[in-house]
Amino acid sequence: MRTLLQETIERLLADTVTPDLLRAAETGVWPADLWAEIEALGLPFAAVPEDLGGTGASWSDIFVVVRACGAAAAPVPLPEAILANSLLASAGLAPPESGVIVFAAGSADAPIADVPWARHAQWLALRDTTTGRIALYSLTDARIAPDSNVAGEPRDTVTLAPGSLIADADTSAATDAVLLGGAMLRSAQMAGALGRLTEVNADYANERVQFGRPIGKFQAVQQQLAVLATQAAAAVAAAEAAFLMADPAPDLLTTASAKAVSGEAAGKGAAIAHAVFGAIGFTHEHSLHFLTRRLWAWRAEYGSDAFWAERLGRTIAAAGDDGLWPLVTGAFAETTNP
Amino acid sequence: MNLLDQFGPPVLPTGLGPLRTAVREFVAEWTPTSTPEKRALSWMGFDADFSRLLGTKGWLGLSIPKQYGGHDASPFERFVVSEELLAAGAPVTAHWIADRQSAPLILRHGTEAQKQRYLPAICAGELHFCIGMSEPASGSDLASVRTKADRQADGSWVLNGRKVWTTNADRCHFMIALVRTDPASERHAGLSQIIVDLTLPGVMIRPIKDLSGHEHFNEVTFDDVRLEADALIGVEGDGWAQATSELAFERSGPERFLSAMTLFRCLVGAVGPTPDARQAMEIGRLAAWLISLRSMSISVTAQLASGEDPVWAASCVKDLGTGYEQDTVEVAMRLIDSLPPGEQAATTRRVLAIVQSMAPSFSLRGGTREILRGILARGLGVR
């Protein structure tokens, strides 16, 4: 399943997500063809059980899809749709058969800020913080105040229209399921973006000639690239662990670790990438910023690295010195099998 | 190289729970006989009796076949035993090199006679080995070693030269040394690995005091040391390849991120159950990296278990892991004034002083940070 998913998504994104598409998306153009392909492949339903019409993939398998979206800077809310549909399914609700769906936490009778991609979405899976229920809303008549993150990705404020509730249900999901789930998604996207960043940096270092040789021949540059690669690898491994432990629901220890590590790695990695590319990478014309600005944006969303480190630290401190090691070794149990 | 696929899911196979519990309970019984200051030495703590006890428990030579006194166990079992011992700060240095490197090397390249001679005693925790790589003029540039073994007409060897920074040479029985066996050779060619009985005439061992005041490492001088023909291990002239193939085992294990674990534990105890925001953030950040590094190390162990040679991933774990260990000292420095006064804060201060003075070596031993990053850069296709 994992290999199939990985090949499918990577091929699709490699064929369609070009710098031109990314530039257009940033000016507000919705890549309808790309989304149609994604829907045709059933990818938004990857985490939905088969009896509710989905693929029933494990989060460990879905990791490669979310990672690939990050690596390609894909200007579509596929990670968001996967989680939104999974939230609905966890409450026994059938996901809508087509249309863009995103998720949020908030109250249905107040404006909800920072809803990803809302202006392009037809549906919202809401973790209602007033009722504690999971609800499916239509966004057709919703009021959308557009806003965006530092990468220019839509992060809109949504006011739901009266009568737009389609269905809702009680859920056993944790009260912070949206925060945890969002942090998990962003950690995998950052891991993907950092991996891709390392590749484009290595390629550039082999091409760009200064002082009569490729800059990659200079030890100072090699050492920087090695640091970028280790930070990328750490982010990949941390996110991988979070997804491995995410069935049936996102897990606090590994998700907090993943967001903390990938966030820190994003900061260090983007800085090195810009240092290696020099002024060329600082232009809007160059495509480097499609990755680095997303790293900055994703680092801040659903809790920064400092936020999750603090939260993890409170859990560790409560466990005490004798509880520290059992907690660390218990983070991924030996009985897990993807 | 596809960077994204260097680390797979960190899956430990099922069934390791009882072994983990047994080791954890064993070290819990031992802990009260030790002190935090001793545990702070991590895998530099020496206790021959403790190593022998681990041998009788069946926790050494796990990956060695039963016919040589080992246990035919998987790398995962060795991983679990290692991390439980290290996390508790158990004194493992007496058997560490023999168990981690010498025994697998002898098993892979040794003659039948060498296997029978050395392996059972290593598995029993009775035979201690050290590694003779560095020399006064050969640090990171290991291929420049000059210590030489001259083959005699009867097949025996005469060894001359000097090794330095050899951890525990004064307390080990044997050294596996990288030496030049072809006098006309240069660089990587003409090197061989040779087993040196450290009690032989002509071997002189001088402890070197490090900046912390400990004498973990030594200078070892060889003056016409006569070695039997079967001192050679593996193929004459293949020493470089043999020595470097050990490195994936040496660079990815839990000893590359647990060297400062006693300090981390002390900090958690000293801040108490209700830390302030700054304390919680610093401690949580260390925990996040620890969990992630462990995940990477498990992933590399899985690759080793399936017979792969994950040199790049192992170098990655060592570079990040030793940086993390050194960062633990930084975090402790940032928090030290904020600890509630009491015995735990006082202990943490003493442990910090010990770990701080060991910390520079974390990213030197087993390949310096700069050498590792060179290996990583080569894997990326630059260089």
Coordinates of N, CA and C in Angstrom, one line a residue, chain B residues 50-172:
Chain B
F50 N 31.0 -6.1 37.1 CA 29.6 -5.8 36.5 C 29.6 -6.4 35.1
S51 N 30.7 -6.3 34.3 CA 30.7 -6.8 33.0 C 30.6 -8.4 33.0
R52 N 31.3 -9.0 34.0 CA 31.2 -10.4 34.1 C 29.8 -10.9 34.5
L53 N 29.2 -10.1 35.3 CA 27.8 -10.4 35.7 C 26.9 -10.3 34.5
L54 N 27.1 -9.3 33.7 CA 26.2 -9.3 32.4 C 26.5 -10.5 31.6
G55 N 27.7 -11.0 31.6 CA 28.0 -12.2 30.8 C 27.3 -13.4 31.3
T56 N 27.2 -13.5 32.6 CA 26.5 -14.7 33.2 C 25.0 -14.5 33.0
K57 N 24.5 -13.3 32.8 CA 23.1 -13.1 32.5 C 22.8 -13.4 31.1
G58 N 23.8 -13.5 30.3 CA 23.6 -13.8 28.8 C 23.3 -12.6 28.0
W59 N 23.8 -11.4 28.5 CA 23.5 -10.2 27.8 C 24.7 -9.6 27.0
L60 N 25.8 -10.4 26.9 CA 26.9 -10.0 26.1 C 27.0 -11.0 24.9
G61 N 27.6 -10.5 23.9 CA 27.8 -11.4 22.7 C 26.5 -11.8 22.1
L62 N 25.4 -11.0 22.3 CA 24.1 -11.4 21.8 C 24.0 -11.8 20.4
S63 N 24.8 -11.1 19.5 CA 24.7 -11.4 18.1 C 25.7 -12.5 17.7
I64 N 26.5 -13.0 18.6 CA 27.5 -14.1 18.3 C 26.8 -15.4 18.3
P65 N 27.1 -16.3 17.4 CA 26.5 -17.7 17.4 C 26.8 -18.4 18.7
K66 N 25.8 -19.3 19.0 CA 25.9 -20.1 20.3 C 27.2 -20.9 20.4
Q67 N 27.6 -21.4 19.2 CA 28.8 -22.3 19.2 C 30.1 -21.6 19.7
Y68 N 30.0 -20.3 19.7 CA 31.2 -19.5 20.3 C 30.8 -18.8 21.6
G69 N 29.8 -19.3 22.2 CA 29.4 -18.7 23.5 C 28.4 -17.6 23.5
G70 N 28.0 -17.3 22.3 CA 27.0 -16.2 22.1 C 25.6 -16.6 22.2
H71 N 24.7 -15.8 21.7 CA 23.3 -16.1 21.9 C 22.4 -16.1 20.6
D72 N 23.1 -16.0 19.5 CA 22.3 -16.0 18.2 C 21.1 -15.0 18.2
A73 N 21.3 -13.9 18.9 CA 20.1 -13.0 19.0 C 20.2 -11.9 17.9
S74 N 19.2 -11.2 17.7 CA 19.1 -10.2 16.6 C 19.7 -8.9 17.1
P75 N 20.1 -8.0 16.2 CA 20.6 -6.7 16.6 C 19.6 -5.9 17.5
F76 N 18.3 -6.2 17.3 CA 17.3 -5.5 18.1 C 17.5 -5.9 19.6
E77 N 17.8 -7.1 19.9 CA 18.0 -7.5 21.3 C 19.2 -6.8 21.9
R78 N 20.3 -6.7 21.1 CA 21.5 -6.0 21.5 C 21.1 -4.5 21.7
F79 N 20.3 -4.0 20.9 CA 19.9 -2.6 21.0 C 19.2 -2.3 22.3
V80 N 18.2 -3.2 22.6 CA 17.5 -3.1 23.9 C 18.4 -3.2 25.1
V81 N 19.2 -4.2 25.1 CA 20.1 -4.3 26.3 C 21.0 -3.1 26.4
S82 N 21.6 -2.7 25.3 CA 22.5 -1.5 25.3 C 21.8 -0.3 25.8
E83 N 20.6 0.0 25.3 CA 20.0 1.3 25.6 C 19.5 1.3 27.1
E84 N 19.1 0.1 27.6 CA 18.7 0.0 29.0 C 19.9 0.2 29.9
L85 N 21.0 -0.3 29.6 CA 22.2 -0.2 30.4 C 22.7 1.3 30.4
L86 N 22.7 1.9 29.2 CA 23.2 3.2 29.0 C 22.3 4.3 29.7
A87 N 21.0 4.1 29.5 CA 20.0 5.0 30.1 C 20.1 5.0 31.6
A88 N 20.5 3.9 32.2 CA 20.7 3.8 33.6 C 22.1 4.3 34.1
G89 N 23.0 4.5 33.1 CA 24.3 4.9 33.5 C 25.1 3.8 34.1
A90 N 24.8 2.5 33.6 CA 25.6 1.4 34.1 C 27.0 1.4 33.6
P91 N 28.0 0.9 34.4 CA 29.4 0.9 34.0 C 29.7 -0.2 33.0
V92 N 29.7 0.1 31.7 CA 29.8 -0.9 30.7 C 31.1 -0.9 29.9
T93 N 32.0 0.0 30.3 CA 33.2 0.3 29.4 C 34.1 -0.9 29.3
A94 N 34.2 -1.8 30.4 CA 35.1 -2.9 30.4 C 34.8 -3.8 29.2
H95 N 33.6 -4.1 28.9 CA 33.3 -5.0 27.8 C 32.8 -4.4 26.6
W96 N 32.7 -3.0 26.6 CA 31.9 -2.3 25.5 C 32.5 -2.5 24.1
I97 N 33.8 -2.3 24.0 CA 34.5 -2.4 22.7 C 34.5 -3.8 22.2
A98 N 34.8 -4.7 23.1 CA 34.9 -6.1 22.7 C 33.5 -6.6 22.2
D99 N 32.5 -6.2 23.0 CA 31.1 -6.7 22.6 C 30.6 -6.0 21.4
R100 N 30.9 -4.7 21.2 CA 30.3 -3.9 20.1 C 31.1 -4.2 18.8
Q101 N 32.4 -4.2 18.9 CA 33.2 -4.2 17.7 C 34.1 -5.4 17.5
S102 N 34.9 -5.7 18.5 CA 35.9 -6.8 18.4 C 35.3 -8.1 18.0
A103 N 34.2 -8.5 18.8 CA 33.6 -9.8 18.6 C 33.0 -9.9 17.2
P104 N 32.2 -8.9 16.7 CA 31.7 -9.0 15.4 C 32.8 -9.1 14.3
L105 N 33.9 -8.3 14.6 CA 35.0 -8.3 13.6 C 35.7 -9.7 13.6
I106 N 35.9 -10.3 14.7 CA 36.6 -11.6 14.8 C 35.6 -12.6 14.1
L107 N 34.3 -12.5 14.4 CA 33.4 -13.5 13.8 C 33.4 -13.3 12.3
R108 N 33.5 -12.1 11.8 CA 33.4 -11.9 10.4 C 34.7 -12.3 9.6
H109 N 35.8 -11.9 10.2 CA 37.1 -12.0 9.5 C 38.0 -13.0 10.1
G110 N 37.8 -13.5 11.3 CA 38.8 -14.3 12.0 C 38.8 -15.8 11.5
T111 N 39.9 -16.4 11.9 CA 40.0 -17.9 11.6 C 39.2 -18.6 12.6
E112 N 39.0 -19.9 12.3 CA 38.3 -20.7 13.3 C 39.0 -20.7 14.7
A113 N 40.3 -20.8 14.6 CA 41.1 -20.8 15.9 C 40.9 -19.5 16.6
Q114 N 40.9 -18.4 15.9 CA 40.7 -17.1 16.6 C 39.4 -17.0 17.2
K115 N 38.3 -17.5 16.5 CA 37.0 -17.4 17.0 C 36.9 -18.2 18.3
Q116 N 37.5 -19.4 18.3 CA 37.4 -20.2 19.5 C 38.2 -19.7 20.6
R117 N 39.3 -19.0 20.3 CA 40.1 -18.5 21.3 C 39.5 -17.3 22.0
Y118 N 38.9 -16.4 21.2 CA 38.5 -15.1 21.8 C 37.0 -15.0 22.1
L119 N 36.2 -15.5 21.2 CA 34.8 -15.2 21.4 C 34.1 -15.7 22.7
P120 N 34.3 -16.9 23.1 CA 33.6 -17.3 24.3 C 34.0 -16.5 25.5
A121 N 35.2 -16.0 25.6 CA 35.6 -15.2 26.8 C 35.1 -13.8 26.7
I122 N 34.9 -13.3 25.4 CA 34.3 -12.0 25.3 C 32.8 -12.1 25.7
C123 N 32.1 -13.1 25.3 CA 30.7 -13.3 25.6 C 30.5 -13.5 27.1
A124 N 31.6 -14.0 27.8 CA 31.5 -14.2 29.2 C 31.8 -12.9 30.0
G125 N 32.2 -11.9 29.2 CA 32.6 -10.6 29.9 C 33.9 -10.6 30.6
E126 N 34.7 -11.6 30.2 CA 36.0 -11.7 30.8 C 37.2 -11.2 30.0
L127 N 37.0 -11.0 28.8 CA 38.1 -10.6 27.9 C 37.8 -9.2 27.4
H128 N 38.7 -8.2 27.7 CA 38.4 -6.8 27.3 C 39.3 -6.4 26.2
F129 N 38.8 -5.7 25.2 CA 39.5 -5.3 24.0 C 39.5 -3.7 23.9
C130 N 40.6 -3.2 23.3 CA 40.5 -1.8 22.9 C 40.9 -1.7 21.4
I131 N 40.7 -0.5 20.9 CA 40.9 -0.3 19.4 C 42.1 0.6 19.2
G132 N 43.1 0.1 18.5 CA 44.3 0.9 18.2 C 44.2 1.5 16.8
M133 N 43.6 2.7 16.7 CA 43.5 3.4 15.5 C 44.4 4.6 15.4
S134 N 44.1 5.6 16.3 CA 44.8 6.9 16.2 C 46.3 6.8 16.6
E135 N 47.1 7.7 16.0 CA 48.5 7.7 16.4 C 48.9 9.2 16.6
P136 N 50.0 9.5 17.1 CA 50.4 10.9 17.4 C 50.2 11.7 16.1
A137 N 50.5 11.2 14.9 CA 50.4 12.0 13.7 C 49.2 11.6 12.9
S138 N 48.3 10.7 13.4 CA 47.2 10.2 12.6 C 45.9 10.3 13.5
G139 N 45.2 11.4 13.3 CA 44.0 11.6 14.0 C 42.8 11.3 13.0
S140 N 42.2 12.4 12.5 CA 41.2 12.2 11.5 C 41.7 11.6 10.2
D141 N 43.0 11.9 10.0 CA 43.6 11.3 8.7 C 44.2 9.9 9.1
L142 N 43.2 9.0 9.3 CA 43.6 7.7 9.7 C 44.5 6.9 8.8
A143 N 44.3 7.2 7.5 CA 45.1 6.5 6.5 C 46.6 6.8 6.5
S144 N 47.0 7.7 7.4 CA 48.4 8.0 7.5 C 49.1 7.2 8.6
V145 N 48.5 6.2 9.1 CA 49.1 5.4 10.2 C 50.5 4.9 9.8
R146 N 51.4 4.9 10.8 CA 52.7 4.5 10.5 C 53.2 3.3 11.3
T147 N 52.5 3.0 12.4 CA 52.8 1.8 13.2 C 52.9 0.6 12.2
K148 N 54.0 -0.2 12.3 CA 54.1 -1.2 11.3 C 54.4 -2.6 11.9
A149 N 53.9 -3.6 11.2 CA 54.2 -5.0 11.6 C 54.9 -5.6 10.5
D150 N 56.2 -6.0 10.8 CA 57.0 -6.6 9.7 C 56.9 -8.2 9.8
R151 N 56.6 -8.7 8.7 CA 56.5 -10.2 8.6 C 57.9 -10.8 8.7
Q152 N 58.0 -11.8 9.5 CA 59.3 -12.5 9.6 C 59.3 -13.8 8.8
A153 N 60.5 -14.4 8.6 CA 60.6 -15.6 7.7 C 59.7 -16.7 8.2
D154 N 59.5 -16.8 9.6 CA 58.7 -17.9 10.1 C 57.2 -17.6 10.1
G155 N 56.8 -16.4 9.5 CA 55.4 -16.0 9.5 C 55.0 -15.1 10.7
S156 N 55.8 -15.0 11.7 CA 55.5 -14.2 12.8 C 55.7 -12.7 12.5
W157 N 55.3 -11.8 13.4 CA 55.4 -10.4 13.1 C 56.2 -9.7 14.2
V158 N 56.8 -8.6 13.8 CA 57.5 -7.7 14.7 C 56.8 -6.3 14.6
L159 N 56.3 -5.9 15.7 CA 55.5 -4.7 15.7 C 56.3 -3.5 16.3
N160 N 56.2 -2.4 15.6 CA 56.9 -1.1 16.1 C 56.0 0.1 15.8
G161 N 55.9 1.0 16.8 CA 55.2 2.2 16.6 C 54.5 2.7 17.8
R162 N 53.5 3.5 17.6 CA 52.8 4.1 18.8 C 51.4 4.5 18.5
K163 N 50.5 4.0 19.3 CA 49.1 4.4 19.2 C 48.7 5.3 20.4
V164 N 47.8 6.2 20.1 CA 47.4 7.2 21.2 C 45.9 7.4 21.3
W165 N 45.5 7.9 22.4 CA 44.1 8.1 22.7 C 43.3 6.8 22.7
T166 N 44.0 5.7 23.1 CA 43.4 4.4 23.1 C 42.6 4.2 24.5
T167 N 41.3 4.2 24.4 CA 40.5 4.2 25.6 C 40.7 2.8 26.3
N168 N 41.0 2.9 27.6 CA 41.1 1.7 28.4 C 42.2 0.7 28.1
A169 N 43.2 1.2 27.3 CA 44.3 0.2 27.0 C 44.9 -0.3 28.2
D170 N 45.0 0.5 29.3 CA 45.7 0.0 30.5 C 44.8 -1.1 31.3
R171 N 43.6 -1.2 30.9 CA 42.7 -2.2 31.6 C 42.2 -3.3 30.7
C172 N 42.7 -3.3 29.4 CA 42.3 -4.3 28.5 C 43.3 -5.4 28.3

